Each structure stands twice: as structure tokens, then as C-alpha cells.
Short mmCIF file of C-alpha atoms in Angstrom, two decimals:
data_model
loop_
_atom_site.label_atom_id
_atom_site.label_comp_id
_atom_site.label_asym_id
_atom_site.label_seq_id
_atom_site.Cartn_x
_atom_site.Cartn_y
_atom_site.Cartn_z
CA MET A 179 -1.24 86.10 -57.80
CA SER A 180 -1.30 88.18 -60.77
CA THR A 181 -0.89 87.13 -64.54
CA THR A 182 0.51 90.59 -65.42
CA ALA A 183 4.83 89.77 -65.51
CA GLN A 184 6.50 91.58 -63.03
CA PRO A 185 9.70 92.93 -63.71
CA VAL A 186 12.72 90.93 -61.53
CA THR A 187 15.25 92.93 -60.48
CA ARG A 188 19.01 91.56 -61.56
CA ARG A 189 20.75 89.73 -58.92
CA THR A 190 24.21 91.84 -59.38
CA THR A 191 22.02 94.75 -57.81
CA ARG A 192 20.68 92.59 -54.62
CA SER A 193 22.77 94.10 -51.58
CA ASP A 194 23.97 91.15 -49.20
CA ALA A 195 21.53 92.53 -46.61
CA GLU A 196 19.13 91.53 -49.11
CA LEU A 197 20.19 88.96 -50.56
CA GLN A 198 20.81 86.86 -46.66
CA GLN A 199 17.04 87.71 -46.05
CA MET A 200 16.12 85.96 -49.39
CA ALA A 201 18.42 82.90 -48.27
CA LYS A 202 16.79 82.74 -45.16
CA ASP A 203 13.61 82.71 -46.24
CA HIS A 204 13.86 80.58 -48.94
CA LEU A 205 16.81 78.73 -49.51
CA TRP A 206 17.57 75.08 -47.89
CA MET A 207 20.90 74.70 -48.25
CA HIS A 208 22.61 70.92 -49.09
CA PHE A 209 24.48 69.34 -45.91
CA ALA A 210 24.16 72.46 -43.54
CA ARG A 211 22.55 73.11 -40.65
CA GLN A 212 19.69 76.11 -41.37
CA SER A 213 20.14 77.28 -37.91
CA VAL A 214 23.28 79.27 -39.00
CA MET A 215 20.15 81.40 -41.10
CA THR A 216 17.51 80.95 -39.23
CA ASP A 217 19.31 81.46 -35.94
CA GLY A 218 23.20 82.74 -36.81
CA PRO A 219 24.61 85.61 -38.68
CA GLY A 220 23.53 84.05 -42.07
CA VAL A 221 25.56 82.54 -44.58
CA PRO A 222 28.80 83.14 -46.98
CA ILE A 223 27.63 84.56 -50.03
CA ILE A 224 30.27 83.56 -52.87
CA VAL A 225 30.18 86.05 -56.17
CA LYS A 226 33.07 85.59 -58.29
CA GLY A 227 35.58 83.08 -59.16
CA GLU A 228 39.13 83.11 -61.06
CA GLY A 229 41.33 81.01 -60.86
CA HIS A 230 41.86 79.41 -57.60
CA HIS A 231 40.38 82.68 -55.90
CA ILE A 232 36.72 83.45 -54.72
CA TRP A 233 35.20 86.83 -54.01
CA ASP A 234 32.11 86.87 -51.22
CA SER A 235 29.52 89.40 -51.84
CA GLN A 236 31.49 92.29 -49.11
CA GLY A 237 34.59 91.78 -51.51
CA LYS A 238 37.26 89.63 -49.92
CA ARG A 239 39.22 86.98 -51.48
CA TYR A 240 39.62 83.64 -50.93
CA ILE A 241 41.84 80.70 -51.70
CA ASP A 242 39.47 78.39 -53.00
CA GLY A 243 41.64 75.06 -51.06
CA LEU A 244 38.74 72.64 -51.76
CA ALA A 245 37.80 73.29 -55.48
CA GLY A 246 34.59 74.20 -54.87
CA LEU A 247 33.79 71.15 -53.98
CA PHE A 248 36.05 68.64 -55.65
CA VAL A 249 35.04 70.21 -58.78
CA VAL A 250 36.88 72.92 -60.41
CA ALA A 251 39.68 71.45 -61.60
CA ALA A 252 40.94 73.76 -64.42
CA GLY A 253 40.32 76.53 -61.96
CA HIS A 254 37.84 79.62 -62.01
CA GLY A 255 36.80 81.95 -64.24
CA ARG A 256 37.62 79.80 -67.62
CA LYS A 257 35.74 82.05 -70.27
CA ARG A 258 36.37 79.70 -72.92
CA ILE A 259 34.38 77.15 -71.05
CA ALA A 260 31.36 79.49 -70.77
CA GLU A 261 31.80 80.60 -74.12
CA VAL A 262 31.00 77.16 -75.69
CA ALA A 263 28.22 76.62 -73.28
CA ALA A 264 26.82 79.24 -74.61
CA ARG A 265 27.45 78.27 -78.34
CA GLN A 266 26.04 74.58 -77.85
CA ALA A 267 22.94 76.21 -76.16
CA GLU A 268 22.10 78.48 -79.12
CA GLU A 269 22.60 75.67 -81.38
CA LEU A 270 20.85 73.04 -79.46
CA ALA A 271 20.38 73.40 -75.55
CA PHE A 272 18.59 70.09 -74.99
CA PHE A 273 17.61 67.02 -75.62
CA PRO A 274 17.50 63.50 -74.47
CA ILE A 275 20.11 60.80 -75.11
CA TRP A 276 16.77 58.07 -74.45
CA SER A 277 16.81 56.20 -78.00
CA TYR A 278 18.04 59.70 -79.23
CA ALA A 279 21.76 60.78 -79.46
CA HIS A 280 23.30 63.97 -80.01
CA PRO A 281 26.96 65.14 -81.36
CA ALA A 282 27.91 66.22 -78.50
CA ALA A 283 27.00 63.08 -75.92
CA ILE A 284 28.85 60.86 -78.90
CA GLU A 285 31.78 62.73 -79.08
CA LEU A 286 32.60 62.95 -75.59
CA ALA A 287 31.64 59.06 -74.71
CA ASP A 288 34.33 58.59 -77.31
CA ARG A 289 36.83 60.58 -75.65
CA ILE A 290 36.25 58.53 -71.88
CA ALA A 291 36.02 55.66 -73.42
CA HIS A 292 39.60 56.47 -74.87
CA TYR A 293 40.68 58.02 -71.79
CA ALA A 294 39.38 54.93 -69.41
CA PRO A 295 41.95 51.28 -68.87
CA GLY A 296 41.26 48.06 -70.65
CA ASP A 297 38.01 47.46 -72.27
CA LEU A 298 35.85 49.85 -70.35
CA ASN A 299 34.08 51.10 -73.79
CA LYS A 300 30.77 52.09 -72.95
CA VAL A 301 29.43 55.11 -71.20
CA PHE A 302 26.32 55.94 -69.62
CA PHE A 303 25.62 59.18 -68.70
CA SER A 304 24.06 60.99 -65.40
CA THR A 305 23.86 64.51 -63.60
CA GLY A 306 26.28 63.88 -60.51
CA GLY A 307 27.94 61.21 -58.65
CA GLY A 308 25.65 59.68 -56.67
CA GLU A 309 23.70 58.80 -59.95
CA ALA A 310 26.54 57.56 -61.21
CA VAL A 311 26.90 55.36 -58.36
CA GLU A 312 23.11 54.23 -58.46
CA THR A 313 23.68 53.29 -62.00
CA ALA A 314 26.59 51.36 -61.21
CA PHE A 315 24.72 49.30 -57.99
CA LYS A 316 21.58 48.75 -60.36
CA LEU A 317 23.70 47.20 -63.15
CA ALA A 318 26.08 45.47 -61.52
CA LYS A 319 22.15 43.64 -59.61
CA TYR A 320 21.03 43.24 -63.17
CA TYR A 321 24.09 41.79 -65.02
CA TRP A 322 24.39 39.50 -62.77
CA LYS A 323 20.83 37.57 -62.75
CA LEU A 324 20.93 37.79 -66.39
CA GLN A 325 24.13 35.58 -65.97
CA GLY A 326 21.52 33.35 -64.01
CA LYS A 327 23.05 34.31 -60.84
CA PRO A 328 19.54 36.02 -59.69
CA THR A 329 20.86 35.81 -55.66
CA LYS A 330 24.26 38.07 -56.39
CA HIS A 331 22.76 41.44 -54.71
CA LYS A 332 24.87 42.33 -52.19
CA VAL A 333 27.40 45.66 -52.39
CA ILE A 334 30.38 45.53 -49.75
CA SER A 335 32.37 48.70 -49.49
CA ARG A 336 34.53 50.51 -46.31
CA SER A 337 33.94 52.01 -42.78
CA VAL A 338 33.40 55.83 -42.82
CA ALA A 339 33.15 56.09 -46.95
CA TYR A 340 30.59 58.29 -48.97
CA HIS A 341 29.09 57.12 -51.97
CA GLY A 342 26.49 59.40 -52.37
CA THR A 343 22.90 60.34 -50.95
CA PRO A 344 20.24 58.13 -53.59
CA SER A 345 18.81 55.29 -51.55
CA GLY A 346 21.05 52.87 -53.71
CA ALA A 347 24.42 54.79 -52.82
CA LEU A 348 23.73 55.42 -49.20
CA ALA A 349 23.06 51.65 -48.53
CA ILE A 350 27.17 51.48 -50.18
CA THR A 351 27.75 54.39 -48.06
CA GLY A 352 29.72 53.36 -44.60
CA ILE A 353 29.02 56.24 -42.53
CA PRO A 354 26.21 55.58 -39.88
CA ALA A 355 25.12 59.20 -38.63
CA MET A 356 24.47 60.11 -42.30
CA LYS A 357 21.87 56.71 -42.89
CA SER A 358 20.01 56.64 -39.56
CA MET A 359 17.37 58.84 -40.00
CA PHE A 360 16.22 57.39 -43.83
CA GLU A 361 16.06 53.96 -42.89
CA PRO A 362 15.01 51.21 -43.40
CA LEU A 363 17.68 51.61 -46.74
CA THR A 364 17.84 49.64 -49.70
CA PRO A 365 19.45 46.10 -48.38
CA GLY A 366 22.74 44.76 -49.30
CA GLY A 367 25.35 47.03 -47.90
CA PHE A 368 27.98 45.69 -46.31
CA ARG A 369 31.16 47.28 -44.95
CA VAL A 370 35.26 45.90 -44.11
CA PRO A 371 37.50 48.65 -42.87
CA ASN A 372 39.08 51.30 -44.54
CA THR A 373 42.68 51.99 -45.44
CA ASN A 374 43.80 54.57 -42.78
CA PHE A 375 47.28 53.20 -42.01
CA TYR A 376 47.21 55.69 -39.06
CA ARG A 377 44.18 54.18 -37.11
CA ALA A 378 45.25 50.58 -37.89
CA GLU A 379 46.09 49.80 -34.60
CA ASP A 380 42.75 50.83 -33.70
CA MET A 381 41.40 48.50 -36.11
CA GLY A 382 43.65 45.42 -35.29
CA ALA A 383 45.45 45.39 -37.86
CA PRO A 384 49.35 44.77 -38.51
CA THR A 385 51.42 47.26 -37.81
CA SER A 386 54.53 46.27 -39.49
CA SER A 387 54.36 47.68 -42.82
CA LEU A 388 52.45 49.55 -44.72
CA GLU A 389 52.04 46.51 -47.19
CA ASP A 390 51.12 44.08 -45.06
CA PHE A 391 48.64 46.55 -43.45
CA GLY A 392 47.41 46.97 -47.17
CA VAL A 393 46.85 42.92 -47.62
CA TRP A 394 45.03 42.78 -44.57
CA ALA A 395 43.05 45.14 -45.07
CA ALA A 396 42.32 43.61 -49.14
CA ASP A 397 42.22 39.70 -47.02
CA ARG A 398 38.70 41.70 -44.78
CA ILE A 399 36.92 41.78 -48.59
CA GLU A 400 37.23 38.29 -49.10
CA GLU A 401 36.28 37.41 -45.60
CA MET A 402 33.45 39.17 -45.61
CA ILE A 403 32.68 37.61 -49.84
CA GLN A 404 32.75 34.05 -47.74
CA PHE A 405 30.38 35.50 -44.66
CA GLU A 406 28.11 36.61 -46.50
CA GLY A 407 28.40 33.69 -49.49
CA PRO A 408 30.18 34.40 -52.97
CA ASP A 409 27.09 33.47 -54.27
CA THR A 410 24.87 36.68 -52.80
CA VAL A 411 27.71 39.44 -53.73
CA ALA A 412 27.36 41.40 -56.76
CA ALA A 413 30.33 44.12 -56.67
CA VAL A 414 32.62 45.85 -54.20
CA PHE A 415 32.50 49.66 -54.22
CA LEU A 416 36.23 51.29 -53.43
CA GLU A 417 37.11 55.17 -53.74
CA PRO A 418 41.18 54.90 -55.45
CA VAL A 419 41.70 57.37 -52.01
CA GLN A 420 38.92 56.90 -49.89
CA ASN A 421 37.37 60.86 -48.82
CA SER A 422 35.14 60.72 -45.59
CA GLY A 423 37.57 59.96 -42.31
CA GLY A 424 40.07 62.22 -44.44
CA CYS A 425 41.92 60.96 -47.90
CA PHE A 426 42.91 57.79 -47.29
CA PRO A 427 45.24 56.51 -50.36
CA PRO A 428 45.60 52.70 -51.12
CA PRO A 429 48.49 50.97 -49.51
CA PRO A 430 50.98 49.44 -52.13
CA GLY A 431 49.81 46.39 -53.50
CA TYR A 432 46.09 46.78 -51.74
CA PHE A 433 44.06 47.21 -55.35
CA GLN A 434 45.85 43.87 -56.80
CA ARG A 435 44.96 42.10 -54.26
CA VAL A 436 41.81 43.09 -54.34
CA ARG A 437 40.99 42.14 -57.71
CA GLU A 438 42.36 39.11 -57.60
CA ILE A 439 39.76 38.42 -54.51
CA CYS A 440 37.33 39.70 -56.93
CA ASP A 441 38.09 37.10 -59.76
CA LYS A 442 38.20 34.24 -57.75
CA TYR A 443 34.33 35.38 -56.21
CA ASP A 444 33.23 36.38 -59.66
CA VAL A 445 32.34 39.76 -58.06
CA LEU A 446 32.60 42.94 -60.08
CA LEU A 447 35.06 46.02 -58.92
CA VAL A 448 33.03 49.24 -59.15
CA SER A 449 36.23 51.90 -59.42
CA ASP A 450 34.50 55.25 -57.58
CA GLU A 451 36.24 57.63 -58.93
CA VAL A 452 33.67 60.50 -58.42
CA ILE A 453 35.97 63.21 -56.87
CA CYS A 454 39.17 60.95 -57.97
CA ALA A 455 38.95 60.47 -61.55
CA PHE A 456 40.36 63.72 -63.88
CA GLY A 457 43.04 65.11 -62.50
CA ARG A 458 42.96 65.07 -58.47
CA ILE A 459 45.09 62.20 -58.50
CA GLY A 460 47.61 62.82 -61.53
CA HIS A 461 45.50 61.06 -63.91
CA MET A 462 42.04 61.01 -65.66
CA PHE A 463 41.56 58.34 -64.01
CA ALA A 464 42.92 57.12 -60.89
CA CYS A 465 42.37 53.16 -61.58
CA ASP A 466 45.71 53.95 -63.38
CA ALA A 467 47.97 55.31 -61.10
CA TYR A 468 47.51 52.34 -58.54
CA GLY A 469 47.53 49.65 -61.70
CA TYR A 470 44.38 48.39 -61.30
CA GLN A 471 41.56 47.38 -63.48
CA PRO A 472 37.78 47.81 -62.68
CA ASP A 473 35.08 46.47 -63.83
CA MET A 474 33.34 50.05 -63.53
CA ILE A 475 34.25 53.36 -62.91
CA THR A 476 31.64 56.42 -61.57
CA PHE A 477 32.62 60.12 -62.15
CA ALA A 478 31.15 63.44 -61.91
CA LYS A 479 32.58 66.46 -60.61
CA ALA A 480 35.98 67.56 -62.71
CA VAL A 481 34.40 65.88 -65.94
CA THR A 482 33.21 69.45 -66.27
CA SER A 483 35.32 71.42 -63.44
CA GLY A 484 31.78 72.38 -62.37
CA TYR A 485 30.83 74.68 -65.57
CA SER A 486 27.99 72.59 -65.61
CA PRO A 487 27.11 69.39 -63.63
CA LEU A 488 27.52 65.66 -64.97
CA GLY A 489 28.47 62.47 -64.69
CA GLY A 490 28.13 59.22 -65.46
CA THR A 491 29.29 54.97 -65.15
CA VAL A 492 31.87 53.63 -67.67
CA VAL A 493 31.28 49.68 -68.04
CA SER A 494 33.55 47.18 -69.66
CA ASP A 495 32.18 45.05 -72.46
CA ARG A 496 31.48 41.85 -70.38
CA ILE A 497 29.01 43.87 -68.96
CA TYR A 498 27.59 45.89 -71.57
CA GLU A 499 27.20 42.24 -73.79
CA PRO A 500 24.26 41.56 -72.55
CA PHE A 501 22.21 44.82 -73.81
CA ALA A 502 23.86 45.01 -77.26
CA HIS A 503 21.72 42.44 -79.33
CA GLY A 504 18.31 41.61 -79.32
CA ASP A 505 14.88 43.39 -77.17
CA ARG A 506 17.01 43.73 -74.22
CA ALA A 507 17.10 47.14 -72.12
CA PHE A 508 18.60 48.87 -69.04
CA TYR A 509 15.08 50.30 -67.85
CA HIS A 510 17.01 53.43 -65.96
CA GLY A 511 18.06 56.74 -66.86
CA TYR A 512 18.02 60.39 -66.36
CA THR A 513 16.53 63.11 -67.94
CA PHE A 514 19.44 65.33 -68.12
CA GLY A 515 22.13 62.47 -68.48
CA GLY A 516 24.20 63.36 -71.38
CA HIS A 517 23.11 67.26 -71.85
CA PRO A 518 24.19 68.77 -74.73
CA VAL A 519 25.38 71.92 -72.88
CA SER A 520 27.22 69.69 -70.37
CA SER A 521 28.87 67.75 -72.64
CA ALA A 522 29.99 70.32 -75.04
CA VAL A 523 31.80 72.03 -72.04
CA ALA A 524 33.49 68.71 -70.70
CA MET A 525 34.92 68.36 -74.02
CA GLU A 526 36.62 71.85 -74.08
CA ASN A 527 37.65 71.10 -70.08
CA LEU A 528 39.74 68.28 -70.70
CA ASP A 529 41.29 70.19 -74.14
CA ILE A 530 42.75 72.77 -71.04
CA PHE A 531 43.41 69.90 -69.37
CA GLU A 532 45.67 68.43 -72.14
CA GLU A 533 46.74 72.05 -73.70
CA GLU A 534 48.03 72.93 -70.16
CA GLY A 535 49.69 69.66 -68.67
CA LEU A 536 47.48 69.75 -66.10
CA LEU A 537 47.51 65.99 -65.42
CA GLU A 538 51.65 66.63 -65.62
CA ASN A 539 51.47 69.89 -63.05
CA VAL A 540 50.03 67.40 -60.27
CA ARG A 541 52.16 64.62 -60.64
CA GLU A 542 55.39 67.20 -60.40
CA ASN A 543 53.94 69.28 -57.59
CA SER A 544 51.97 66.22 -55.41
CA PRO A 545 55.12 65.47 -53.54
CA VAL A 546 55.98 69.75 -52.99
CA PHE A 547 52.37 69.94 -51.74
CA ARG A 548 52.76 66.86 -49.33
CA GLN A 549 56.31 68.41 -48.25
CA THR A 550 54.33 71.42 -47.33
CA LEU A 551 51.80 70.10 -45.50
CA GLU A 552 53.87 67.33 -43.60
CA LYS A 553 55.73 71.52 -42.27
CA LEU A 554 52.83 71.35 -39.98
CA THR A 555 53.32 68.09 -38.20
CA ASP A 556 55.56 70.15 -35.51
CA LEU A 557 52.18 71.84 -34.18
CA PRO A 558 50.51 69.68 -31.04
CA ILE A 559 47.27 68.87 -32.82
CA VAL A 560 48.60 67.33 -35.60
CA GLY A 561 48.36 64.22 -36.42
CA ASP A 562 48.86 62.80 -39.31
CA VAL A 563 49.34 64.06 -43.01
CA ARG A 564 47.65 61.88 -45.63
CA GLY A 565 46.98 61.82 -49.38
CA ASP A 566 47.90 61.71 -53.03
CA GLY A 567 48.02 64.15 -56.04
CA TYR A 568 46.22 67.18 -55.05
CA PHE A 569 43.75 65.74 -52.33
CA PHE A 570 45.36 65.94 -48.94
CA GLY A 571 43.87 65.48 -45.39
CA ILE A 572 45.23 66.42 -42.23
CA GLU A 573 44.04 64.54 -38.97
CA LEU A 574 43.82 66.42 -35.51
CA VAL A 575 44.89 64.90 -32.71
CA LYS A 576 44.52 66.03 -28.91
CA ASP A 577 47.34 63.94 -27.87
CA LYS A 578 50.02 62.90 -30.75
CA ALA A 579 51.74 60.15 -28.43
CA THR A 580 48.99 57.96 -28.08
CA LYS A 581 46.66 59.29 -31.14
CA GLU A 582 44.12 60.46 -28.79
CA THR A 583 40.97 61.67 -30.60
CA PHE A 584 38.58 64.63 -29.99
CA ASP A 585 35.06 63.55 -28.61
CA ASP A 586 32.16 65.14 -30.38
CA ASP A 587 31.70 67.70 -27.69
CA GLU A 588 35.37 68.70 -28.25
CA SER A 589 35.05 68.14 -32.33
CA GLU A 590 31.97 70.39 -32.29
CA ARG A 591 33.70 73.17 -30.58
CA LEU A 592 37.04 72.48 -32.46
CA LEU A 593 35.56 71.83 -36.00
CA ARG A 594 31.90 74.33 -36.20
CA GLY A 595 32.67 76.50 -32.76
CA PHE A 596 36.19 77.62 -33.86
CA LEU A 597 38.28 76.24 -37.14
CA SER A 598 35.81 76.41 -40.31
CA LYS A 599 34.98 80.23 -39.69
CA ALA A 600 38.71 81.10 -38.48
CA LEU A 601 40.12 79.30 -41.37
CA PHE A 602 37.61 81.28 -44.08
CA ASP A 603 37.99 84.36 -41.92
CA ALA A 604 41.93 83.83 -42.99
CA GLY A 605 41.36 83.71 -46.43
CA LEU A 606 41.09 79.69 -46.98
CA TYR A 607 38.15 78.13 -48.02
CA CYS A 608 38.68 73.97 -47.35
CA ARG A 609 37.16 71.51 -45.35
CA ALA A 610 36.74 70.92 -41.65
CA ASP A 611 34.97 67.57 -40.88
CA ASP A 612 34.66 65.27 -38.37
CA ARG A 613 33.13 61.67 -40.66
CA GLY A 614 35.55 59.84 -38.76
CA ASP A 615 38.25 61.25 -36.71
CA PRO A 616 38.52 65.56 -37.03
CA VAL A 617 40.48 66.43 -40.04
CA ILE A 618 40.96 69.23 -42.63
CA GLN A 619 40.64 68.09 -46.17
CA LEU A 620 42.43 70.06 -49.47
CA ALA A 621 41.46 69.71 -53.04
CA PRO A 622 42.24 72.99 -54.68
CA PRO A 623 42.28 73.71 -58.76
CA LEU A 624 44.91 71.78 -60.75
CA THR A 625 46.50 75.03 -61.87
CA ILE A 626 48.05 76.06 -58.27
CA GLY A 627 51.60 75.49 -57.38
CA PRO A 628 54.70 75.58 -54.80
CA SER A 629 53.68 79.10 -54.21
CA GLU A 630 49.96 78.82 -53.47
CA PHE A 631 51.19 75.53 -50.88
CA THR A 632 52.91 77.83 -48.91
CA GLU A 633 50.15 80.55 -48.52
CA ILE A 634 47.68 77.20 -47.92
CA GLU A 635 50.54 76.08 -45.19
CA GLN A 636 50.77 79.48 -43.45
CA ILE A 637 47.13 80.25 -43.05
CA LEU A 638 46.68 76.61 -41.66
CA ARG A 639 49.95 76.62 -39.20
CA SER A 640 48.28 80.01 -37.66
CA VAL A 641 44.82 78.87 -36.91
CA LEU A 642 45.52 75.57 -36.19
CA THR A 643 48.06 77.47 -33.50
CA GLU A 644 45.55 79.75 -32.26
CA ALA A 645 42.98 76.06 -32.28
CA TRP A 646 45.36 74.56 -29.93
CA THR A 647 45.65 77.76 -27.70
CA ARG A 648 41.75 77.32 -27.37
CA LEU A 649 41.53 74.08 -26.06
#
């Protein structure tokens, strides 16, 4: 290789064909089949975002119905956030928070602690959600060792729940198909039923009322703690609204019962809010929406609206106390955790949340969003519409009367063979997935309102109607 620097063509001058070839030659996409590029037509290339729209490299516009990946809460193209990032990079582009600190991380930690409920006053920064969950897992185990209870190392989570890809977080994840190729995993992860009321009968759960189902689901956590032994269980990890499987909200009273169980058996409750925090459910932290007090909260994604990577774990005073004095340290961290630019971006992003009333917008319009999507239940393929805030799932079924779902081959043909591409071609970027039963997920920017809901419903109606004719 020549030691003389070669001029690099600016990205904006590349043609779509050139970008596709470069991607095929060198880019390994995440959570994706590489055959789309090596054997197929290529991958959609997104080049621009503005508000709740994105544009591809061929100039076509789409509704961003997933906020990127549950991330771009304040919408695309916020010039003021980009300007703050540039100013921070000019002043201090990087410095670690390993034994040192900088104003951006200090001020953001203070702000997040003030948003967090109760005594959750300490913020441990990471660069994403999986790292935040990994932090909570390690800290829970270490905390119990410091309390003289070294056998408390197991964690309980729910079936089909996704909690991240690092080895520890993957042990908490409840999706076997995502884990089998990486086994053996970090030991200690155990699963209980989730809160999908639509499938309550399949779980052998009561269907008499949502409240009865919630008590049943929470009691399965107590049952698992008793079965494994309370002296071995460190924590329970739960999303306020479970993502994988298609947006399972908690039944009324569910989290209050879980909190009682955790207190009874001396088990920590971790609220995994990587998706749900910062407005997705209409509150800065979704545990406030459902009225429960966790011992830790994990966050990422919307804290910066994706303009720079950032994650973190908010920790209670009780868990922090053993580290507050003396020579004890939590030997864990990330080079880019609390990054100056990311922290400055988060502060500006949260300013936008407050100035524009984005939380209030979600709370006011969520019922309208739900009602608009529920119009789709007149279609034979739509079995259930569920969720909360600006976070909804539409479960697809083969038979509405029996709730019969699609088998693996049918899901493959329906989701990957048709729906994903058809929805995108129709101008809607969202998620069609089968982690659990086939679902379409929607989590748009928090800035949209009723007119956009109607546009989304019309696209879904057209494509789902065609999908049913193809089955």
C-alpha cells in the first residue's frame, strides 16, 4: 500500500450503483441476511431525514414509522442538535470518565437523575442499550456479594423478551433462536411468561379479565423465585412495554405486584427502558407511567434521538452506597461512555422535548393513534392491535376466530417474501417481524399527530389487504 495519501471521493458524489457495490464488497449489516446484497438486488440506502420522513438514494420519500430503530424521538434534521454537537467537538471532542469528568457528562447525569423516580440518583453511562443492560446485570451480582449474599446471581426475564446482544444481556434475552448459535451463554438467566393477553389462553392463563391475567403473570415470577431459591436470585429484568413479540403492555396492577414480590424475596427490579424511556410511553421514564419504583433503569436510544450514541443505567442510592466510601470500585466501564459530544447532544435533545411538549403530545394523541390503528381490525389478517404511547404492534393471524397463527414457512413468505418490501415500497418504513408471532411494529417520532396516523393506517390497510389475497 502506498504511503502517499490518496484523495477520497466525497460520499455525496457516489452513485447508487457504486454504493451498492461497495456495500456488497465490504459492509456487514446488523441483524440482516447478507444474501440480500450478495445474491439479491441490494439494500435500501437511506441518505436523508427531515421531520418524520426519510429519503433513499433514489430520491423516494418514506414515513419513518419506527423512528429509525425506536430512536429518533425528536425527528430527523434538527439543525440545532447538529450545531451543539459541532460546538462540543470543537471545545472537547473526547475525554473519558475513567477517574476524570467533564461538564457535559456531569450536567446530563444531574438532569437524568432529576427525571428519574424516587432515589434513583446515580447514572452510569455506556454507549448503547445492550451495554446498559450488561452494566445492570454485573452490578446486581456484585451488589449482592457486597451484601454477604454471594449466591444471588440469577436473573429472571420474560419469554420472547429482548434485552441485548452482549453475552450477559443475551443470557437475559428470552428468544432462543437468537441465542443457540452463541451457546454456552453466561449462566443464570431464567424465563417466565410475558404479558401478551391476546395469547393468554395459549399460556394456560386466566382470560376472565386483564387484571386477573396480570396477577397470574406476576405470580409466575414469584413461582420462579421460589423454584430457583430466593437466595440465588439477584434481579428481575422487565421492559415496561415488552418489545419483541409485538408490544405487550403491562396489565393494570402487574408492576405493583412484581414490586411486592421483589421486596418479599430481596430481589432487585430492573426496568429495561432502552426503548420505552424518553417519551415513547409519554413520560421521561415509563415506570412513572405505570406507577412502580425500580431499583435500576436502563436507557439509550431516544436520550439523544440518535444524533450521537449514548446509553446508561440509573442506579438507586441503596445500590450505590457500598461504593460511596473507601477503596471499593466497580471495575466496569466503556471508553466512549458519557462521551462529551453525545452528552451535549442529549442535553439539547431533552431541551427540545421540554420546549415543544413532546411528552404531552404523546399522552394526548396516543388514544387517537390506537383508535386509528384499530380500524384495521376489520381486515381478516389482523388479529390484535396493542401497545401504548407511540409504540404499537399489530399481530397478524391466519384465522381470527381461532387466533391461529402462521407456521414458519408461511411467516417467511408473508413477512420477508412480501410485507417488509411492500410496506417500504408503499412509503412506510416500519418493522414486520416474527419474534414470537408475526407482527408489524410502529414507533414513529414523537412529533407526529392524527394526520400522520391516518396516512400510516391507509398504507397498512392497502398492503395488508393485498397480503391476504396472496395467502
